[in-house]
Coordinates of C-alpha atoms in Angstrom, one line a residue:
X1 CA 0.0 0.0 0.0
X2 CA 2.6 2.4 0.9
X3 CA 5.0 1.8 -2.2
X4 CA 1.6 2.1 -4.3
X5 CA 0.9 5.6 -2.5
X6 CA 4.4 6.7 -3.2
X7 CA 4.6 5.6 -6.9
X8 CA 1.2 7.4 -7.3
X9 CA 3.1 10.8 -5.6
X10 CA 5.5 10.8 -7.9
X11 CA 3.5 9.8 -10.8
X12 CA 1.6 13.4 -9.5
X13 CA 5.3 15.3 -9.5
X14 CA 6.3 14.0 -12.9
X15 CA 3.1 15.3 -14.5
X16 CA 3.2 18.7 -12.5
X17 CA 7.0 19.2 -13.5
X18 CA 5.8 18.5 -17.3
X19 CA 2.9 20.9 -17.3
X20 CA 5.1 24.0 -15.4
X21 CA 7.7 22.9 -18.0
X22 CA 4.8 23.4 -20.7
X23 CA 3.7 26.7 -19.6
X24 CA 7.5 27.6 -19.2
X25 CA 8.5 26.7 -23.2
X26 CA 5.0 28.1 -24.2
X27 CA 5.9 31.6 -22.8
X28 CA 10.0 31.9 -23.1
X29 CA 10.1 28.9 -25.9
X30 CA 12.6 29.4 -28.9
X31 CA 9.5 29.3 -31.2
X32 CA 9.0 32.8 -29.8
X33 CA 11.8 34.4 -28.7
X34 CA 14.3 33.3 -30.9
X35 CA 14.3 36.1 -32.9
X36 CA 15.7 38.8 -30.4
X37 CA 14.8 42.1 -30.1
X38 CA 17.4 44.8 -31.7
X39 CA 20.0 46.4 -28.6
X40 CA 18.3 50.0 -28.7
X41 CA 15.6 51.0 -26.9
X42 CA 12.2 52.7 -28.4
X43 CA 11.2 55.5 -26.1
X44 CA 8.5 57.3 -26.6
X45 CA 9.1 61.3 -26.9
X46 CA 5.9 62.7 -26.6
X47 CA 2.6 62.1 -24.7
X48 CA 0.8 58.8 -25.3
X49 CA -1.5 58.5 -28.3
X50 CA -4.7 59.7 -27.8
X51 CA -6.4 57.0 -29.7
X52 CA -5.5 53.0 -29.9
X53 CA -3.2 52.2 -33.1
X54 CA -5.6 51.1 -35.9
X55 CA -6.1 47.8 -36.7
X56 CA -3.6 46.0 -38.8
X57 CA -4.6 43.3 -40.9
X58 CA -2.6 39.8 -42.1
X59 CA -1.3 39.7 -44.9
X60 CA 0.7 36.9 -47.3
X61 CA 3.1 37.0 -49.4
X62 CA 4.8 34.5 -52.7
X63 CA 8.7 34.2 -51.4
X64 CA 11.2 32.5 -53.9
X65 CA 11.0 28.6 -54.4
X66 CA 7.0 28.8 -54.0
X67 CA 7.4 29.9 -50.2
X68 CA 4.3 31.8 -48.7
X69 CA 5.0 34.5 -46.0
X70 CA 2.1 34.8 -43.6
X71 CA 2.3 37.8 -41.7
X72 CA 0.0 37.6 -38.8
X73 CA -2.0 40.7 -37.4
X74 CA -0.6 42.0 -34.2
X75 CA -3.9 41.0 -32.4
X76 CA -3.7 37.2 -33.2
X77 CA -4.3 34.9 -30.6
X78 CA -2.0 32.0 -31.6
X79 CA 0.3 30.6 -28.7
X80 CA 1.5 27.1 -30.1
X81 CA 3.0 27.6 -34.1
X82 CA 3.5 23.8 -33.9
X83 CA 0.0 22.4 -35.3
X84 CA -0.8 25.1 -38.1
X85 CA -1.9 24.2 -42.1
X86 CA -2.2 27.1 -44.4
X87 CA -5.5 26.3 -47.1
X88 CA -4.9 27.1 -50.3
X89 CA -7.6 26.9 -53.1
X90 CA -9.5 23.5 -53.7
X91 CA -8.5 23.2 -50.0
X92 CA -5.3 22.1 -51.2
X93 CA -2.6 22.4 -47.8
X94 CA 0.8 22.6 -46.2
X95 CA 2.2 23.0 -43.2
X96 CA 3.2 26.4 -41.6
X97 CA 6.3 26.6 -39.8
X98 CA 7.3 30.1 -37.6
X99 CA 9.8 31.8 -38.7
X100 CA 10.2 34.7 -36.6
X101 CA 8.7 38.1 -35.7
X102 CA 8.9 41.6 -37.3
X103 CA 9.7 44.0 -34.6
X104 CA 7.7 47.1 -35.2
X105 CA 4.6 46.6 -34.7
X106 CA 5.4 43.3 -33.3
X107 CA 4.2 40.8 -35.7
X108 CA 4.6 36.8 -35.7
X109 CA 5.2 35.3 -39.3
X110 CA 4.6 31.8 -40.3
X111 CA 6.1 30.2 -43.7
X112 CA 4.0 27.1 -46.0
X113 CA 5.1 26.1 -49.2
X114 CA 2.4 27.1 -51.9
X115 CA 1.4 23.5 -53.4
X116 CA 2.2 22.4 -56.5
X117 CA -1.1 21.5 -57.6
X118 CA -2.0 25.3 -56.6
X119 CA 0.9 26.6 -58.9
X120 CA -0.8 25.6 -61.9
X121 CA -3.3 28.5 -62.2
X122 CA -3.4 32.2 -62.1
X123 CA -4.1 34.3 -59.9
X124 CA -2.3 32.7 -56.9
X125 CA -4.6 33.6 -53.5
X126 CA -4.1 34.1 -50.0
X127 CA -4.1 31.1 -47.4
X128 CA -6.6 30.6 -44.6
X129 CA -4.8 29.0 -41.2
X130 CA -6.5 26.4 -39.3
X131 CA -5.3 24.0 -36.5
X132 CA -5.2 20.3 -37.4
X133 CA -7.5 19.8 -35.0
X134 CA -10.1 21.1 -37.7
X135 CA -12.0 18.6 -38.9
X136 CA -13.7 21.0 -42.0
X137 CA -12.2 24.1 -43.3
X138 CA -13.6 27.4 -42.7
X139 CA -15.3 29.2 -46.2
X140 CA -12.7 30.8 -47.7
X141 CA -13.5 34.7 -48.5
X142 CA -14.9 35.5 -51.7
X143 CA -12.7 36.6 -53.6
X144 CA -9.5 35.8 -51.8
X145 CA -7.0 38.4 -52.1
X146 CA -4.7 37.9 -54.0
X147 CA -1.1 37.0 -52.7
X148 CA 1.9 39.8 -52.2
X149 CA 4.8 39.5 -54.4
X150 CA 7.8 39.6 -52.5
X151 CA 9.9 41.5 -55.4
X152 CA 7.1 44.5 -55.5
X153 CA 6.5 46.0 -52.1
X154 CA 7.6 48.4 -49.4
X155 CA 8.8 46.4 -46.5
X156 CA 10.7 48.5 -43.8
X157 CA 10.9 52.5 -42.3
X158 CA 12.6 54.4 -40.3
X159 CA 11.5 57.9 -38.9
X160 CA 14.6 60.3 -38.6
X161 CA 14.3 63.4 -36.9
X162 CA 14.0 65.1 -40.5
X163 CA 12.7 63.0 -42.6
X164 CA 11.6 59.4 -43.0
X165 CA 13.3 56.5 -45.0
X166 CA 11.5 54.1 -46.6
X167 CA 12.9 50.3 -48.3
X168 CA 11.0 49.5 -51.4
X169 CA 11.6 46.4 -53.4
X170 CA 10.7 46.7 -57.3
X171 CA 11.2 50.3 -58.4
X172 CA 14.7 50.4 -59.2
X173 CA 15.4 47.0 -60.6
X174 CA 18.9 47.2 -62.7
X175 CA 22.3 48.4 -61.2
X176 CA 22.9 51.7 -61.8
X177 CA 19.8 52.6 -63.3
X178 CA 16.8 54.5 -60.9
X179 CA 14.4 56.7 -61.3
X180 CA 13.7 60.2 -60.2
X181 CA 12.4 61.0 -56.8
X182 CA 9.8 63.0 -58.9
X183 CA 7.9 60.0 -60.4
X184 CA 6.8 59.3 -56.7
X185 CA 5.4 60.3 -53.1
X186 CA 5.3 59.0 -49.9
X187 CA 2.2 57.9 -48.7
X188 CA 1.4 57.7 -44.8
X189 CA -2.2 56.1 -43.9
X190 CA -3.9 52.9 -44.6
X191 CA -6.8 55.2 -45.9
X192 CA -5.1 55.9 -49.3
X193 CA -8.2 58.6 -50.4
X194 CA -7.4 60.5 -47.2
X195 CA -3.9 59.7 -46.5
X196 CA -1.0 62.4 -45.8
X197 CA 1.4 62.7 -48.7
X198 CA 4.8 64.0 -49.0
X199 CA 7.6 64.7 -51.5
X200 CA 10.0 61.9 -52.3
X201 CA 13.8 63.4 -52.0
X202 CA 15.9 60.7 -52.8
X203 CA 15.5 57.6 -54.8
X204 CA 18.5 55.3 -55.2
X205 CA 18.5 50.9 -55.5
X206 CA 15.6 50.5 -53.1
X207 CA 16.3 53.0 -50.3
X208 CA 13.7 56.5 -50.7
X209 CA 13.6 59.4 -48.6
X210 CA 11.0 61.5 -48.1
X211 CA 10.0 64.7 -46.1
X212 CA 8.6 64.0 -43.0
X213 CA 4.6 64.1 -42.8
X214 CA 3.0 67.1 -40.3
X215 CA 0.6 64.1 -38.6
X216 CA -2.4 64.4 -36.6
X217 CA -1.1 63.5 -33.0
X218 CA -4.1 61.0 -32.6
X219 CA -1.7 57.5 -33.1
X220 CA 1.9 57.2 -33.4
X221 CA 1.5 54.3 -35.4
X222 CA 1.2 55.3 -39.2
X223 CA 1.5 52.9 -42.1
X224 CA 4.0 54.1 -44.8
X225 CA 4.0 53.2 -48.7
X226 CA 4.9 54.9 -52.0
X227 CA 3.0 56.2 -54.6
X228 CA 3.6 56.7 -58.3
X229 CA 2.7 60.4 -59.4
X230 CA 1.5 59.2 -63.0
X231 CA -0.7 56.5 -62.8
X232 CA -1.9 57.0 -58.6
X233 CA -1.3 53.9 -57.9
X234 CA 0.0 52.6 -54.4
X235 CA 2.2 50.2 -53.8
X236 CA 1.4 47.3 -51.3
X237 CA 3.6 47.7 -48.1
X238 CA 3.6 46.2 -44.6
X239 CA 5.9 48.7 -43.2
X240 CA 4.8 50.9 -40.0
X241 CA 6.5 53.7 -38.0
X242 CA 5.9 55.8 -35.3
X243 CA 6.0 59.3 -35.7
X244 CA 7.1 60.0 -32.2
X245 CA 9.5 57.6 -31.4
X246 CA 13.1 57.5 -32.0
X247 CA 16.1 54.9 -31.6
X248 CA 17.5 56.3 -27.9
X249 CA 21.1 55.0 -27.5
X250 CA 22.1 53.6 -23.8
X251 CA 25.7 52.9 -24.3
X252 CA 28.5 55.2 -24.9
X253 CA 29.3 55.8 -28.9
X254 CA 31.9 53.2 -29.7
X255 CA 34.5 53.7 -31.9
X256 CA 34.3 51.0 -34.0
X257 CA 31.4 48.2 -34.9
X258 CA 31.2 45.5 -37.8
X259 CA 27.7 45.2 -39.7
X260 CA 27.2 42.0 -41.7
X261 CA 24.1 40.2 -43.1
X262 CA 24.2 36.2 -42.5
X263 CA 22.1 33.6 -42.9
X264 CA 22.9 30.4 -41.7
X265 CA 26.2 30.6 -40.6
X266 CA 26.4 29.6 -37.2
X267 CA 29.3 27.7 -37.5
X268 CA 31.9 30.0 -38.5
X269 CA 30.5 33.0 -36.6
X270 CA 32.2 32.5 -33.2
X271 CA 35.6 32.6 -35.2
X272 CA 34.9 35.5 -36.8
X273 CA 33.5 37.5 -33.8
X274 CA 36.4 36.6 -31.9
X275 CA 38.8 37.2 -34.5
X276 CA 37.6 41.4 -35.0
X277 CA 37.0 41.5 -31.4
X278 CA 40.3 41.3 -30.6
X279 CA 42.1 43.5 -32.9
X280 CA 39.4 46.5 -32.5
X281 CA 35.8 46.1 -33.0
X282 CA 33.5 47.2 -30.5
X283 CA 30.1 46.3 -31.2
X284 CA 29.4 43.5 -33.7
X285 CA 25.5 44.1 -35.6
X286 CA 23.9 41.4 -37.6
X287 CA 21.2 41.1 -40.1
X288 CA 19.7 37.7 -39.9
X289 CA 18.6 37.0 -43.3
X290 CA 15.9 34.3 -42.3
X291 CA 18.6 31.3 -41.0
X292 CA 17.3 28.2 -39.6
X293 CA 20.4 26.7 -38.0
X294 CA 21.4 27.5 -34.3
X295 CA 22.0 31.2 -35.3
X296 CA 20.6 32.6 -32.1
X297 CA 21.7 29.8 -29.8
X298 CA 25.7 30.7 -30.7
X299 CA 24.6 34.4 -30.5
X300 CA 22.9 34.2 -27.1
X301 CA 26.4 32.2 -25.9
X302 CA 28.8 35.2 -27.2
X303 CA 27.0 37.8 -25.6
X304 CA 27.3 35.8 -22.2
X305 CA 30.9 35.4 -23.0
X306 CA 30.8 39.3 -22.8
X307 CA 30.6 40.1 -26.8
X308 CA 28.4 43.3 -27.5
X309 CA 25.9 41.6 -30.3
X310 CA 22.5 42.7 -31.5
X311 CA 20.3 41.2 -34.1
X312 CA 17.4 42.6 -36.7
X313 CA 15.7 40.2 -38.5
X314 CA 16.0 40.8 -41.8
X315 CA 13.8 38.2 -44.0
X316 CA 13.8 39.9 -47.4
X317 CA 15.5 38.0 -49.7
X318 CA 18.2 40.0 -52.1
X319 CA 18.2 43.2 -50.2
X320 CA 22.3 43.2 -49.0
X321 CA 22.7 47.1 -50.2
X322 CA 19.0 47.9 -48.5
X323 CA 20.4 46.0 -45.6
X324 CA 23.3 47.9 -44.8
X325 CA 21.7 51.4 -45.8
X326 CA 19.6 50.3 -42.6
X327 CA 22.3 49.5 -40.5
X328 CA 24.3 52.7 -41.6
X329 CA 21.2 55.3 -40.8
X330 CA 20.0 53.3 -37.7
X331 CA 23.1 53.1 -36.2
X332 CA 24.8 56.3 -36.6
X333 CA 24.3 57.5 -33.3
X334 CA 26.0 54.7 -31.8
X335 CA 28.8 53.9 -33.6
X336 CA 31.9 56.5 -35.1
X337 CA 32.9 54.2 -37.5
X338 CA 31.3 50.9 -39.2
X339 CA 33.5 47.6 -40.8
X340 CA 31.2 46.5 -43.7
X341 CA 32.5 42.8 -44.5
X342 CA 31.1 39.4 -44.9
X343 CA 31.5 36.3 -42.3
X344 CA 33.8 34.4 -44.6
X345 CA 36.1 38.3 -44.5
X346 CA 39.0 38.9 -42.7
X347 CA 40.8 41.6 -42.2
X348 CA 45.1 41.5 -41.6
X349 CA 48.0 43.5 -42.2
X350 CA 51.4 41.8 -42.5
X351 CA 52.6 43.9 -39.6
X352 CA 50.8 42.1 -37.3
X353 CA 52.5 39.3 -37.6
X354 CA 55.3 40.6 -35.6
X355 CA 53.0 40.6 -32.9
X356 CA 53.1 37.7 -30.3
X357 CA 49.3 38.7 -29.1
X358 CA 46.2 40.6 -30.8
X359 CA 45.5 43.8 -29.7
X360 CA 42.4 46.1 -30.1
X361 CA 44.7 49.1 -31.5
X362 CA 45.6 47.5 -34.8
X363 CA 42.5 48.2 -36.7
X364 CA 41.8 51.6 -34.9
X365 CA 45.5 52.7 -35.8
X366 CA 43.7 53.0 -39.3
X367 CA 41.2 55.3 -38.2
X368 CA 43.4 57.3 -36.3
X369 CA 46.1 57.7 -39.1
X370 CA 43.5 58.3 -42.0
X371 CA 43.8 61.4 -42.2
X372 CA 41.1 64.4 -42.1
X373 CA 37.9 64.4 -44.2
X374 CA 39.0 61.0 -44.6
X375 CA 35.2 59.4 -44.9
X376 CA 36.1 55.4 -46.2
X377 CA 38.9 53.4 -45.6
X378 CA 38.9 50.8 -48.5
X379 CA 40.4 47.2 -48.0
X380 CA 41.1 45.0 -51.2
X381 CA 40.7 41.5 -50.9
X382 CA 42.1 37.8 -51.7
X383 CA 40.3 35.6 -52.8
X384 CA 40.6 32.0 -51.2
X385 CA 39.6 28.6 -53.2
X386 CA 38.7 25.6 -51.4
X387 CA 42.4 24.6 -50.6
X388 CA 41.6 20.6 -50.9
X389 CA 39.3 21.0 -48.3
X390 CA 35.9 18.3 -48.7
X391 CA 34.0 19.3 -45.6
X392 CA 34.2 22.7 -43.2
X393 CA 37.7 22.4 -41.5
X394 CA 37.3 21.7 -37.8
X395 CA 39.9 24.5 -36.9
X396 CA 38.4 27.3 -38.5
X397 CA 38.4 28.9 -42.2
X398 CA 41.5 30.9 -41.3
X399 CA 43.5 27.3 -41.2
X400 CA 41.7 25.2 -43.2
X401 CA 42.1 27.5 -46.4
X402 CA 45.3 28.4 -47.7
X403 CA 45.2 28.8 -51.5
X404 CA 43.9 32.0 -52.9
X405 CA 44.0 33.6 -56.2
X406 CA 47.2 35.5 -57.3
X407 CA 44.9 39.2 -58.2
X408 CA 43.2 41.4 -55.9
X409 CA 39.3 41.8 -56.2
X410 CA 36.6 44.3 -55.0
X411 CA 37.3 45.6 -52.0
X412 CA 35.4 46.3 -48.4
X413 CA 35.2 49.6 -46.4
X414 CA 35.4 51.2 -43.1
X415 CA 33.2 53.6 -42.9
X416 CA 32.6 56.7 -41.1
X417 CA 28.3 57.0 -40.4
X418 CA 28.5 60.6 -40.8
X419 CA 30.4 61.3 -43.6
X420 CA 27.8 58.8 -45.6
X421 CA 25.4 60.8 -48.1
X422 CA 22.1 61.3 -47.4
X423 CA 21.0 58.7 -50.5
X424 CA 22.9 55.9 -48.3
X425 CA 23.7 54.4 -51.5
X426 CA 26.3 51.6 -51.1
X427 CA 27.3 49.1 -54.0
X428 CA 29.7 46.3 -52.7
X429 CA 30.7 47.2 -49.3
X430 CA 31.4 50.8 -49.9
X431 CA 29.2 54.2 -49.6
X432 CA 28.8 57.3 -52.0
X433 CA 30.0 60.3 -49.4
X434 CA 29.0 63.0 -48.6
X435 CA 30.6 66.3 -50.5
X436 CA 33.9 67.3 -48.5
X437 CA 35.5 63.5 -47.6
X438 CA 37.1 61.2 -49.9
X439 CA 37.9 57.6 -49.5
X440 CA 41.4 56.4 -48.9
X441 CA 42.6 52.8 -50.3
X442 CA 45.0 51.0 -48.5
X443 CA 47.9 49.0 -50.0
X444 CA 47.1 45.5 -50.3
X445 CA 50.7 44.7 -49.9
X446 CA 50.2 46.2 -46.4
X447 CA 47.1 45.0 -45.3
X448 CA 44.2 43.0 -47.4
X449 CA 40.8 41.3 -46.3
X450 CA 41.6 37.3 -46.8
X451 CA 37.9 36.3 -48.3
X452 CA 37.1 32.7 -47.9
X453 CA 34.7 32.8 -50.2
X454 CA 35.3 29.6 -52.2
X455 CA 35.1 27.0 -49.5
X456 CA 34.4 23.0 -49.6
X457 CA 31.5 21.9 -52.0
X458 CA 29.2 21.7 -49.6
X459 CA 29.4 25.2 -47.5
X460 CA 29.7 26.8 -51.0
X461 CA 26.7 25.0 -52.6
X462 CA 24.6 26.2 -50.0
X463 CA 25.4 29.7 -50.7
X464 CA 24.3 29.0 -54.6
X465 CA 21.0 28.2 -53.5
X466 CA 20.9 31.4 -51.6
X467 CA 22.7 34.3 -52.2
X468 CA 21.9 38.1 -50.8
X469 CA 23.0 39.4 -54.1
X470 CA 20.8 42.4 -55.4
X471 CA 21.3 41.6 -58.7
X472 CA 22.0 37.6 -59.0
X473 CA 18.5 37.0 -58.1
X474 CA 18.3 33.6 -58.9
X475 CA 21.7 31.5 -59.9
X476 CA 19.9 29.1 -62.2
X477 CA 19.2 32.0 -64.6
X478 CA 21.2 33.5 -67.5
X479 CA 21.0 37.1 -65.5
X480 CA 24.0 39.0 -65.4
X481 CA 26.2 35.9 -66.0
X482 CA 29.8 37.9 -65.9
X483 CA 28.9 39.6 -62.3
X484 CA 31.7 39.1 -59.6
X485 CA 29.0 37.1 -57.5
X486 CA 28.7 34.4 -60.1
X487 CA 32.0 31.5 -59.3
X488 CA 34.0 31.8 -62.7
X489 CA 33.0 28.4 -64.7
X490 CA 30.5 27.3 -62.2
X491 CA 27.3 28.0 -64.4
X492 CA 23.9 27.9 -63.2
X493 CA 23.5 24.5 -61.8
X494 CA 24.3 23.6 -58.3
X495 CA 26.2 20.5 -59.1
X496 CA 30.3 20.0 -57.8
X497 CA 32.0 21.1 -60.7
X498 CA 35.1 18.4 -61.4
X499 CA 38.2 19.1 -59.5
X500 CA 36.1 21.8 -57.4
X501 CA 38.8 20.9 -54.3
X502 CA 41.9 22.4 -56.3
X503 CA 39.8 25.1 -58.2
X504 CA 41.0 28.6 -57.9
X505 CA 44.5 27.6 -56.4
X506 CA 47.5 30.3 -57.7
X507 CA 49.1 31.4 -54.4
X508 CA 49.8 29.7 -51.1
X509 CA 49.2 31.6 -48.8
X510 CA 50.2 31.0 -44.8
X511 CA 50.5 34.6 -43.3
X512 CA 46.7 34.8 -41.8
X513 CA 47.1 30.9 -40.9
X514 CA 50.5 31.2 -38.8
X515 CA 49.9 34.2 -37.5
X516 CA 46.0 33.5 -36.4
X517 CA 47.8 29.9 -35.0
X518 CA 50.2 31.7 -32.3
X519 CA 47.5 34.3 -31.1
X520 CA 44.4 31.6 -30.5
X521 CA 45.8 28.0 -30.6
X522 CA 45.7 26.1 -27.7
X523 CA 46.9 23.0 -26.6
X524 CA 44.6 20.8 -23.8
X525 CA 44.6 17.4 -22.5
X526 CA 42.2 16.5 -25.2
X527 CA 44.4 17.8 -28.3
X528 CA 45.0 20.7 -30.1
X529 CA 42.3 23.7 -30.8
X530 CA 42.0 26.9 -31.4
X531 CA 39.7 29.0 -28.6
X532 CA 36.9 29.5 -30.6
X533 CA 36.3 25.9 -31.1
X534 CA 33.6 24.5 -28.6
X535 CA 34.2 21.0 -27.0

């Protein structure tokens, strides 16, 4: 009897620790908060609005590869994104997965793959979401709107204390070619007959700036979206601001920070963030470009190892130059200077290798020696074939690659956030300034950015089937075939060109290796590491 009690007790305690455990994940689980919020804090800066925000309503939108992006109304009343089909037409379904949160207004999206049967027909129409547990499908509306395109749309703002900036996909579609702030205005309501209008100012790639609207101060929430002058039409746009409310820094300005988009590279980041750490970077700011590996998990371990990271999800796909117009306008007030490189990009200067230990003064010593109305520091780079390796070398990029090509290309930039123009216009890694500073190139034979960017097959074929390029949309299409983004010979098939391993192989190369070998290797009873490696 008393062994019967017992066993029932802790029956009772099992099932009690499972159902706290429940309400635990269901309120802090990764499905929710993976996705953290940006470092700076929204204050408000005037009284509270007089009236609640309006209502905002979902919305869907055709991704590439036949993904639909569900964005979910602030209001919705989901708590478990585990259990959710999206119903297409002729009740035709797939499952929805979450994949994140946009931050302002806070809004939880949810991704399904349009079926194929669906693909057939024109025009393709919104999803309705049900739980599994639904045993027949709600009526769909009648007629269904019809779904977003992801390549025509206005998808992000900011409000400056002058004027507001506003990220539009599918104006200015070629490089080099955009059109004239004239053909367009700024819209600011969700009532377009009544809305607030002002004058575009700028319109270059997909960043426009317009004058800041003179708003009633009933809501600070205000929907923004561009108009063409000629034919009155408005684009579609899931972009809100707050007239009121403005990015309040709570650190002191640092000196230096790195801004980089990345998706999926969770793997090599804590090599590159300690890398740039220790020879001068202050702050480190990343645009997650919609990853789905354990991005966050390695993010939320630097910044308890002391690293200063934050994160803004970024899902729109082929907006690198939009990216990092954000981060240059957005960040201005809490950074001096910003390193634009990649995560497979590393900066060294040969001088350094005289140097038993790192130390945070060798990239500032550029700053400081630049000179005045010095705006841009420019960095030219080697590029790095896959050196023989067949998988992603267990040490690190820095010493698994060694074998570049013999010619410089491109180059990345150091930037100073004030000298940038107003237009933010950026093309590779580097910013049109503002009248009055000048860029300064360095001498690669003094210091150069080793780019990894040919790796093993399988790291660099999954960059083929997604790359942030603006204008490589798709790599399986004869667009631009001779642009620097394209792999010379590769084509437009993701398929391990023969002798891939040995491809792109002119210089050895050893400085970065030896040098990055004395400052971080390590030897422990288990064997020889370097310090970014996690056992």
């Amino acid at each position: 009897m008393i062994v019967r009690k017992l066993r029932s007790i802790y029956i009772y305690v099992i099932a009690l620790i499972l159902f706290l455990a429940s309400i635990y994940y269901n309120l802090s689980g990764d499905y929710i908060f993976r996705r953290p919020l940006p470092e700076h804090t929204l204050l408000a800066t005037s009284s509270p609005p007089l009236l609640p925000p309006p209502p905002i309503s979902p919305v869907s939108i055709l991704f590439p590869e036949w993904q639909v992006l569900v964005v979910l109304s602030p209001e919705n009343n989901y708590t478990h994104f585990n259990d959710i089909f999206c119903i297409f037409q002729n009740n035709e379904k797939s499952p929805a997965h979450f994949s994140g949160s946009l931050p302002f207004p806070n809004r939880n999206l949810l991704t399904c793959e349009l079926p194929a049967r669906v693909r057939r027909r024109l025009p393709f129409t919104e999803p309705t979401l049900v739980n599994s547990s639904v045993i027949r499908y709600p009526a769909r509306q009648t007629p269904a709107p019809d779904l977003l395109r992801w390549d025509f749309i206005v998808y992000d703002v900011l409000f400056t204390t002058n004027d507001v900036v506003v990220f539009v996909k599918g104006v200015n579609k070629r490089q080099g070619v955009n059109r004239t702030p004239q053909e367009f205005n700024c819209v600011f309501n969700d009532d377009v007959a009544n809305a607030t209008r002002t004058s575009v100012t700028s319109s270059l790639q997909e960043v426009f700036r317009c004058q800041r609207p003179d708003l009633p101060a009933v809501s600070t929430l205000v929907r923004v979206s561009l108009q063409f002058t000629a034919g009155k039409n408005v684009m579609p746009s899931i972009a809100y601001g707050d007239t009121v409310r403005n990015l309040t820094v709570t650190k002191p300005k640092s000196l230096l920070c790195a801004c980089t988009m990345v998706y999926n590279v969770a793997k090599f980041l804590r090599e590159w963030v300690t890398y740039h750490s220790e020879i001068g970077v202050d702050k480190f700011i990343f645009y997650d470009n919609g990853s789905d590996d354990d991005l966050y998990d390695v993010v939320k371990k630097l910044v308890r190892d002391g690293y200063d990271i934050s994160m803004n999800f970024w899902l729109w796909p082929k907006t690198q130059e939009a990216g990092f117009s954000h981060c240059a306008i957005s960040n201005k007030d809490m950074c001096s200077w910003m390193l634009f490189t990649d995560v497979d990009e590393f900066v060294f200067a040969r001088a350094w290798s005289n140097s038993t230990v790192p130390s945070k003064s060798m990239l500032r010593s550029f700053l400081q020696n630049a000179g005045t109305k010095v705006g841009q520091i420019m960095i030219g780079c080697h590029e790095f074939g896959p050196s023989n390796q067949k998988e992603n070398p267990a040490l690190g990029v820095m010493q698994g690659y060694n074998c570049r090509k013999k010619s410089e290309n491109r180059h990345k930039s150091i930037v100073l956030l004030d000298a940038i123009s107003d237009s933010l216009l950026n093309v590779i890694h580097h910013f049109d300034l503002k009248v009055g500073y000048k860029s300064r190139k360095l001498n690669v034979q003094n210091v150069v950015i080793n780019h990894y960017k040919f790796q093993a097959w399988p790291e660099f074929k999954a960059k083929f089937r997604r790359r942030v390029s603006a204008y490589v949309v798709d790599w399986t299409q004869a667009l631009n075939p001779k642009s620097n983004d394209r792999a010379p010979g590769l084509g437009y098939a993701a398929v391990e060109p023969k002798g891939w391993p040995q491809k792109f192989c002119e210089v050895h190369d050893n400085e970065l290796k030896d040098m990055v070998e004395k400052w971080f290797g390590v030897t422990t009873l288990t064997g020889y590491r370097m310090i970014w490696e996690r056992r």
